[in-house]
Coordinates of C-alpha atoms in Angstrom, one line a residue:
M4 CA 45.8 101.9 42.4
L5 CA 46.2 104.7 44.9
I6 CA 42.5 105.4 44.7
A7 CA 41.7 101.7 45.4
W8 CA 44.0 101.7 48.4
H9 CA 42.3 104.8 49.8
R10 CA 38.9 103.3 49.4
S11 CA 40.0 100.1 51.3
L12 CA 41.2 102.2 54.2
T13 CA 37.9 104.2 54.3
Q14 CA 35.9 101.0 54.4
L15 CA 38.0 99.5 57.2
W16 CA 37.6 102.7 59.3
R17 CA 33.8 102.6 58.8
Q18 CA 33.6 99.0 60.0
Q19 CA 35.7 99.8 63.0
K20 CA 33.4 102.7 63.9
R21 CA 30.4 100.4 63.6
W22 CA 32.1 97.8 66.0
L23 CA 33.1 100.6 68.4
L24 CA 29.5 101.9 68.4
L25 CA 28.1 98.5 69.0
L26 CA 30.5 97.8 71.8
G27 CA 29.7 101.1 73.5
L28 CA 26.0 100.3 73.3
M29 CA 26.5 96.9 74.9
V30 CA 28.5 98.3 77.8
T31 CA 26.0 101.1 78.4
T32 CA 23.1 98.6 78.4
M33 CA 24.9 96.3 80.9
L34 CA 25.7 99.2 83.2
G35 CA 22.1 100.5 83.0
V36 CA 20.6 97.1 83.9
A37 CA 23.0 96.7 86.8
C38 CA 22.0 100.1 88.2
W39 CA 18.3 99.4 87.8
H40 CA 18.6 96.1 89.7
S41 CA 20.6 97.8 92.5
N42 CA 17.6 100.2 93.1
Q43 CA 14.9 97.5 93.3
P44 CA 13.5 96.2 96.6
V45 CA 14.6 92.7 97.5
S46 CA 11.8 90.2 97.0
Q47 CA 10.1 89.0 100.3
A48 CA 9.6 85.7 98.6
N49 CA 13.3 84.9 98.6
P50 CA 14.0 82.8 101.7
I51 CA 17.8 83.1 101.5
S52 CA 18.1 86.8 100.9
E53 CA 20.8 88.3 103.2
V54 CA 19.4 91.8 102.7
V55 CA 16.0 90.7 104.1
A56 CA 17.6 89.0 107.0
A57 CA 19.6 92.1 107.8
D58 CA 16.8 94.6 107.3
C59 CA 14.1 93.1 109.6
G60 CA 13.7 91.0 112.6
S61 CA 15.7 90.9 115.9
A62 CA 19.4 90.0 116.4
S63 CA 19.0 86.4 117.3
G64 CA 16.4 85.8 114.6
G65 CA 15.0 82.3 114.0
P66 CA 13.7 80.1 111.2
V67 CA 12.6 82.0 108.1
D68 CA 11.3 79.1 106.0
N69 CA 7.7 78.3 105.3
P70 CA 7.1 75.2 107.4
V71 CA 3.8 74.4 105.7
T72 CA 5.5 74.1 102.4
A73 CA 8.2 72.0 104.0
F74 CA 5.4 69.6 105.2
Y75 CA 3.0 69.7 102.2
L76 CA 5.3 70.6 99.3
D77 CA 3.2 71.4 96.3
E78 CA -0.1 70.8 98.1
T79 CA 0.4 74.0 100.1
P80 CA -2.1 76.7 99.3
T81 CA -0.2 79.5 97.5
W82 CA -1.4 82.2 99.9
V83 CA 0.6 80.7 102.8
D84 CA 3.8 82.1 101.2
D85 CA 2.4 85.6 101.7
L86 CA 2.6 85.4 105.5
H87 CA 5.5 87.3 107.1
W88 CA 7.9 84.3 107.5
Q89 CA 11.1 86.1 106.9
C90 CA 11.0 88.9 109.5
V91 CA 11.7 87.0 112.7
F92 CA 11.5 88.6 116.2
N93 CA 13.0 86.2 118.8
I94 CA 11.4 86.6 122.2
N95 CA 14.8 86.1 123.8
D96 CA 15.9 89.4 122.4
Y97 CA 13.4 91.4 124.4
D98 CA 13.3 92.3 128.1
G99 CA 10.4 92.0 130.4
A100 CA 9.4 90.9 133.9
S101 CA 7.4 88.0 132.5
D102 CA 7.0 85.9 129.4
Q103 CA 3.8 87.9 128.7
E104 CA 5.8 91.2 128.7
R105 CA 8.6 89.8 126.6
F106 CA 6.1 88.5 124.0
Q107 CA 4.3 91.9 123.9
A108 CA 7.7 93.6 123.3
A109 CA 8.6 91.2 120.5
Q110 CA 5.2 91.6 118.9
A111 CA 5.3 95.4 119.2
A112 CA 8.5 95.4 117.2
A113 CA 7.0 93.0 114.6
I114 CA 3.9 95.2 114.2
A115 CA 6.1 98.3 113.8
A116 CA 8.0 96.5 111.0
G117 CA 4.7 95.8 109.2
G118 CA 4.3 92.2 110.4
G119 CA 6.5 89.3 111.2
S120 CA 7.1 86.0 113.0
V121 CA 7.4 86.1 116.8
Y122 CA 9.6 83.2 117.4
L123 CA 9.6 81.3 120.7
P124 CA 12.5 78.7 120.8
A125 CA 12.1 75.4 122.6
G126 CA 11.0 75.8 126.2
T127 CA 8.0 76.5 128.4
Y128 CA 6.5 80.0 128.4
R129 CA 3.9 81.0 131.0
F130 CA 1.1 83.5 130.4
N131 CA -1.3 84.6 133.1
E132 CA -3.6 86.5 130.8
D133 CA -5.0 86.2 127.2
L134 CA -2.4 86.2 124.5
V135 CA -3.5 88.8 122.1
I136 CA -2.0 88.7 118.6
G137 CA -2.1 91.5 116.1
N138 CA -2.5 92.0 112.3
G139 CA 0.2 90.3 110.3
I140 CA 1.6 88.3 113.2
I141 CA 2.7 84.7 113.2
V142 CA 3.5 83.1 116.6
R143 CA 6.0 80.3 115.8
G144 CA 7.5 77.7 118.1
E145 CA 10.0 75.0 117.6
A146 CA 9.0 71.7 116.0
G147 CA 9.8 68.4 117.7
S148 CA 11.4 65.4 116.0
I149 CA 7.9 64.1 115.1
Q150 CA 6.1 66.7 113.0
T151 CA 3.0 64.6 112.0
A152 CA 0.1 65.4 114.4
K153 CA -1.6 62.0 114.0
D154 CA 1.5 60.4 115.5
P155 CA 1.0 59.8 119.3
A156 CA 4.5 61.1 119.9
F157 CA 3.7 64.5 118.3
Q158 CA 4.8 67.2 120.7
P159 CA 6.2 70.6 119.6
L160 CA 9.2 71.7 121.8
T161 CA 7.6 75.1 122.5
R162 CA 5.0 74.9 125.2
L163 CA 2.6 77.7 126.2
E164 CA 1.2 77.3 129.7
F165 CA -1.9 79.2 130.8
P166 CA -3.4 79.1 134.4
Q167 CA -5.1 76.0 135.7
Y168 CA -8.6 76.4 137.2
E169 CA -8.3 75.3 140.8
P170 CA -11.9 74.4 141.9
S171 CA -13.2 75.2 145.3
L172 CA -16.4 73.2 146.1
A173 CA -17.7 75.7 148.7
D174 CA -19.3 79.1 149.0
N175 CA -19.1 80.9 145.6
G176 CA -16.3 78.7 144.3
T177 CA -13.1 79.9 142.5
P178 CA -13.6 82.9 140.3
N179 CA -13.7 82.0 136.6
A180 CA -11.4 84.9 135.8
T181 CA -8.5 83.0 137.4
A182 CA -8.3 80.6 134.4
F183 CA -9.9 79.8 131.0
K184 CA -7.6 82.1 129.0
Q185 CA -7.5 82.5 125.2
I186 CA -5.2 83.2 122.3
R187 CA -7.2 85.8 120.5
S188 CA -7.0 88.5 117.9
Q189 CA -6.4 92.2 118.7
S190 CA -9.0 93.4 116.1
P191 CA -11.2 90.3 115.4
D192 CA -13.1 91.8 112.4
T193 CA -10.0 93.0 110.5
D194 CA -6.8 91.2 111.6
S195 CA -5.4 89.2 108.7
Y196 CA -2.3 87.2 107.7
Q197 CA -2.1 85.6 111.2
G198 CA -0.7 82.2 112.1
L199 CA 0.0 79.9 115.0
V200 CA 2.7 77.3 114.2
Y201 CA 4.3 74.4 116.2
L202 CA 3.1 75.2 119.7
D203 CA 2.1 72.9 122.5
I204 CA -0.7 74.9 124.1
N205 CA -2.0 73.9 127.6
R206 CA -5.2 75.6 128.9
G207 CA -5.5 78.2 126.2
A208 CA -8.3 78.2 123.6
I209 CA -7.6 79.5 120.2
E210 CA -10.3 82.1 119.6
L211 CA -10.0 84.0 116.3
P212 CA -13.6 84.8 115.4
G213 CA -15.0 87.9 113.7
D214 CA -18.1 89.2 112.1
P215 CA -19.0 86.6 109.4
D216 CA -21.0 89.1 107.4
T217 CA -19.0 92.4 107.5
G218 CA -15.6 91.4 108.8
T219 CA -12.6 91.7 106.4
M220 CA -10.3 89.2 108.2
T221 CA -8.5 86.9 105.8
H222 CA -5.5 84.5 105.5
R223 CA -5.4 82.7 108.8
L224 CA -3.2 79.7 109.5
I225 CA -3.3 77.1 112.4
F226 CA -0.6 74.5 111.8
G227 CA 1.2 72.0 114.0
I228 CA -0.6 72.8 117.2
R229 CA -1.1 70.5 120.2
S230 CA -4.0 71.7 122.4
N231 CA -5.2 70.3 125.7
N232 CA -7.3 71.3 128.7
V233 CA -9.5 73.8 126.9
A234 CA -12.9 74.7 128.4
E235 CA -15.2 77.7 129.0
P236 CA -17.6 77.9 131.9
D237 CA -21.3 78.1 131.0
G238 CA -22.5 81.6 131.8
Q239 CA -25.9 80.3 133.0
I240 CA -24.4 78.1 135.7
P241 CA -24.7 78.2 138.7
A242 CA -28.5 78.8 138.4
E243 CA -30.3 80.3 141.4
F244 CA -31.3 76.8 142.7
Q245 CA -27.8 75.4 142.6
P246 CA -24.9 75.7 145.0
Q247 CA -22.9 78.8 143.9
W248 CA -19.7 76.9 143.6
V249 CA -20.8 74.5 140.8
R250 CA -19.5 75.0 137.3
F251 CA -20.6 73.5 134.0
S252 CA -18.5 73.2 130.9
S253 CA -20.1 75.2 128.0
R254 CA -21.0 73.0 125.1
F255 CA -20.2 75.9 122.8
A256 CA -16.5 76.1 123.6
A257 CA -13.9 74.9 121.1
N258 CA -10.2 74.2 121.0
I259 CA -9.9 76.2 117.7
R260 CA -12.5 78.7 116.6
L261 CA -11.8 80.8 113.5
T262 CA -13.7 83.1 111.2
T263 CA -12.4 84.3 107.8
Q264 CA -13.6 86.3 104.9
A265 CA -11.4 84.2 102.7
Q266 CA -8.5 81.8 103.0
A267 CA -7.9 79.6 106.1
L268 CA -5.8 76.5 106.6
I269 CA -6.3 74.5 109.8
A270 CA -3.9 71.5 109.3
N271 CA -1.8 69.0 111.1
N272 CA -3.1 69.8 114.6
R273 CA -3.6 67.4 117.6
L274 CA -6.5 68.2 120.0
N275 CA -7.2 66.7 123.4
D276 CA -4.8 63.8 123.5
A277 CA -3.6 64.5 127.1
V278 CA -6.5 66.1 129.1
T279 CA -5.7 66.2 132.8
D280 CA -8.0 68.9 134.3
T281 CA -11.5 67.4 134.3
Y282 CA -12.7 67.3 137.9
E283 CA -15.7 65.8 139.8
Q284 CA -18.5 67.7 141.5
P285 CA -20.2 65.8 144.3
G286 CA -23.4 67.6 145.4
Y287 CA -24.3 69.0 141.9
V288 CA -28.0 69.9 141.9
V289 CA -30.4 69.7 138.9
Q290 CA -34.1 70.2 138.4
S291 CA -36.4 67.2 137.8
R292 CA -37.8 66.9 134.2
N293 CA -41.0 68.7 135.2
R294 CA -39.0 71.3 137.1
E295 CA -41.1 70.7 140.2
S296 CA -38.3 69.2 142.4
L297 CA -34.6 69.2 142.8
V298 CA -32.2 66.2 142.5
T299 CA -28.8 66.2 144.2
Y300 CA -26.1 64.0 142.8
V301 CA -23.9 62.8 145.6
E302 CA -21.6 61.0 143.2
G303 CA -19.0 63.4 141.8
D304 CA -18.8 61.7 138.4
R305 CA -22.4 62.3 137.5
V306 CA -21.8 65.9 136.4
P307 CA -18.0 66.5 136.2
F308 CA -16.6 69.7 134.8
N309 CA -15.4 68.2 131.6
Y310 CA -12.7 69.6 129.3
T311 CA -13.7 67.6 126.3
D312 CA -17.5 68.2 126.2
H313 CA -17.3 70.7 123.4
Y314 CA -16.4 71.3 119.8
G315 CA -12.9 70.6 118.4
I316 CA -12.5 72.8 115.3
V317 CA -15.0 75.5 114.3
V318 CA -14.5 77.5 111.1
N319 CA -17.0 80.0 109.8
R320 CA -19.9 78.7 112.0
S321 CA -19.9 81.4 114.7
K322 CA -22.5 84.2 114.7
P323 CA -23.8 86.0 117.8
N324 CA -27.5 85.3 117.0
G325 CA -26.9 82.2 114.9
F326 CA -27.2 81.5 111.2
G327 CA -30.5 81.0 109.5
Y328 CA -31.3 77.5 108.3
A329 CA -31.2 76.5 104.6
R330 CA -30.1 80.0 103.5
S331 CA -28.4 81.0 100.2
A332 CA -25.1 82.8 99.8
T333 CA -27.1 86.0 99.4
K334 CA -28.9 85.5 102.7
E335 CA -26.0 84.1 104.7
P336 CA -22.7 85.1 102.9
G337 CA -20.7 84.1 106.0
L338 CA -21.4 80.4 105.3
F339 CA -20.0 80.6 101.7
R340 CA -16.5 82.0 102.1
E341 CA -13.8 80.6 99.8
G342 CA -10.4 79.0 100.5
V343 CA -11.1 77.1 103.7
V344 CA -9.1 73.8 104.1
I345 CA -9.2 71.6 107.2
R346 CA -6.9 68.6 106.8
D347 CA -4.8 66.0 108.6
N348 CA -6.0 66.9 112.2
W349 CA -6.3 64.5 115.1
V350 CA -9.3 65.4 117.3
F351 CA -10.8 63.8 120.4
K352 CA -14.0 65.0 121.9
T353 CA -16.8 63.6 124.1
M354 CA -19.7 65.8 123.0
R355 CA -20.7 68.1 120.1
V356 CA -18.8 68.1 116.8
G357 CA -15.2 67.3 116.0
I358 CA -15.1 69.5 112.9
H359 CA -17.8 72.2 112.4
A360 CA -17.2 74.2 109.3
S361 CA -18.7 76.0 106.2
G362 CA -17.5 77.4 102.9
Q363 CA -17.7 77.6 99.2
G364 CA -15.4 74.9 98.0
L365 CA -14.7 73.8 101.6
A366 CA -12.3 70.9 101.9
I367 CA -12.3 68.6 104.9
L368 CA -9.6 66.0 104.2
N369 CA -7.9 63.1 105.9
N370 CA -8.8 64.1 109.5
E371 CA -9.0 61.6 112.3
I372 CA -11.8 62.1 114.9
H373 CA -12.2 60.1 118.1
D374 CA -15.0 59.9 120.6
Q375 CA -15.5 58.0 123.9
E376 CA -17.6 54.8 124.1
N377 CA -20.1 54.1 126.8
K378 CA -20.9 57.7 127.6
V379 CA -23.7 58.3 130.1
A380 CA -25.6 61.6 130.6
W381 CA -27.0 62.6 134.0
V382 CA -27.8 66.2 133.1
N383 CA -29.2 67.9 130.0
P384 CA -26.9 70.0 127.8
T385 CA -27.8 73.2 129.7
G386 CA -26.5 71.8 133.0
K387 CA -29.8 72.5 134.8
R388 CA -32.2 69.5 134.4
V389 CA -32.4 65.8 134.5
P390 CA -32.1 64.6 130.8
Q391 CA -34.8 62.7 128.8
G392 CA -34.6 60.3 125.9
S393 CA -35.1 62.9 123.2
M394 CA -32.0 64.9 124.2
T395 CA -29.4 65.8 121.6
Y396 CA -25.8 66.2 122.7
E397 CA -24.8 66.8 119.1
N398 CA -22.5 63.8 119.0
R399 CA -21.1 64.2 115.5
A400 CA -17.7 63.8 113.9
I401 CA -18.1 66.3 111.0
D402 CA -20.9 68.9 110.4
W403 CA -20.6 71.1 107.3
S404 CA -22.4 73.7 105.3
G405 CA -21.8 75.4 102.0
H406 CA -21.5 74.6 98.3
D407 CA -19.0 72.4 96.4
V408 CA -17.8 70.8 99.7
V409 CA -15.3 67.9 99.6
V410 CA -15.3 65.6 102.6
E411 CA -12.8 62.9 101.8
G412 CA -10.3 60.5 103.5
N413 CA -11.5 61.1 107.0
T414 CA -11.8 58.4 109.7
Y415 CA -14.0 59.1 112.7
E416 CA -16.0 57.8 115.7
A417 CA -19.2 59.2 117.0
Y418 CA -21.0 57.6 120.0
R419 CA -24.3 58.5 121.6
H420 CA -24.9 59.1 125.3
R421 CA -27.0 56.6 127.3
I422 CA -29.6 58.7 129.2
M423 CA -28.9 57.9 132.8
D424 CA -29.5 54.2 133.6
S425 CA -32.3 53.9 131.1
Q426 CA -32.5 52.0 127.8
Y427 CA -32.7 55.3 125.9
F428 CA -29.9 57.0 124.0
S429 CA -29.4 60.6 122.8
T430 CA -30.6 61.7 119.4
D431 CA -27.6 63.2 117.5
G432 CA -28.3 63.5 113.8
E433 CA -27.6 66.3 111.3
G434 CA -24.0 65.3 110.5
I435 CA -21.6 62.3 110.3

């Protein structure tokens, strides 16, 4: 009996040892996991992380959410989350003698941090020169109560004002350098992960081109922008036979021009809904059709400087010497970049193309494009000669190139120009 009792005690002790060992192993594992987590970087994808908010951005901060996802939900391209939404640099936290200097200071801090969102709260900001944005930078404003660009009441609460061109119809006219500013990229061929969000831009063209063949720029976002009074003076005007004060709106200008190697979203923007700067030019001189005589238009509305006689949105269709026609992806790789989506934009234009784009798998969806009826042309597209019936003013709503292109759900207008007071109209094919 004594032997049996001893055996029972031995078994009980062995079981207790096993339980103690198991308990010790569990505690050690839990402590190890906790220590491992404490040494890991906080995910940049977590929009509510206090550590991220504390470790980057300026004191006042600003919104850290992804506004595209808030608008489109699960239709948002996944790459948009990779932009630097969570490091917010509020322009009001930086000193400077002008809005330009304060913006530059805020952006410099964002660039030093590896990228971020330069936030401009509601208000009007004035810039006398080009606004140059760097790699990894989002310029974000404050949305208004109406966030759908097709709504006539759409108007972001953050307004960027660039200089107005004040024409002088005498002598050499007003220098072009006094106006016609741009929002452009610091290093056009390489800058990536850039965005412009909820801004009401007056007199500033968005110019983010780059080399379509060798450039490495990717991930570019234009969302919630209102754009008005955009133009570019034609470099060939005035010609030697014209008064040196005349100006002519370049047909190659655009409200939004962008080139990307991959991934671009141009969505929910409103272009040219409140143009105020178009002005008349009485005394504009052109050559006759045979170039043997000159014609002077006394009427100022015959050749106005027009802020809507140009493209609306241009994506991957810009190349210094132009693209070759009917080329393959091997010959013209810049026309076949992937990940380009242009959707839900409202565009008004009076010449050229509303949306001009290319891409492999390009999607042009649910855009609304408007034109002006009863247009009359008194000058050819170069601004130098009397027009003729075979003229093209490229009056198209959408013009695309690429493979596997989807053009769906768009509504659009496209009207031809009457050639002077004749029965002839312009010839404007090659698109819809």
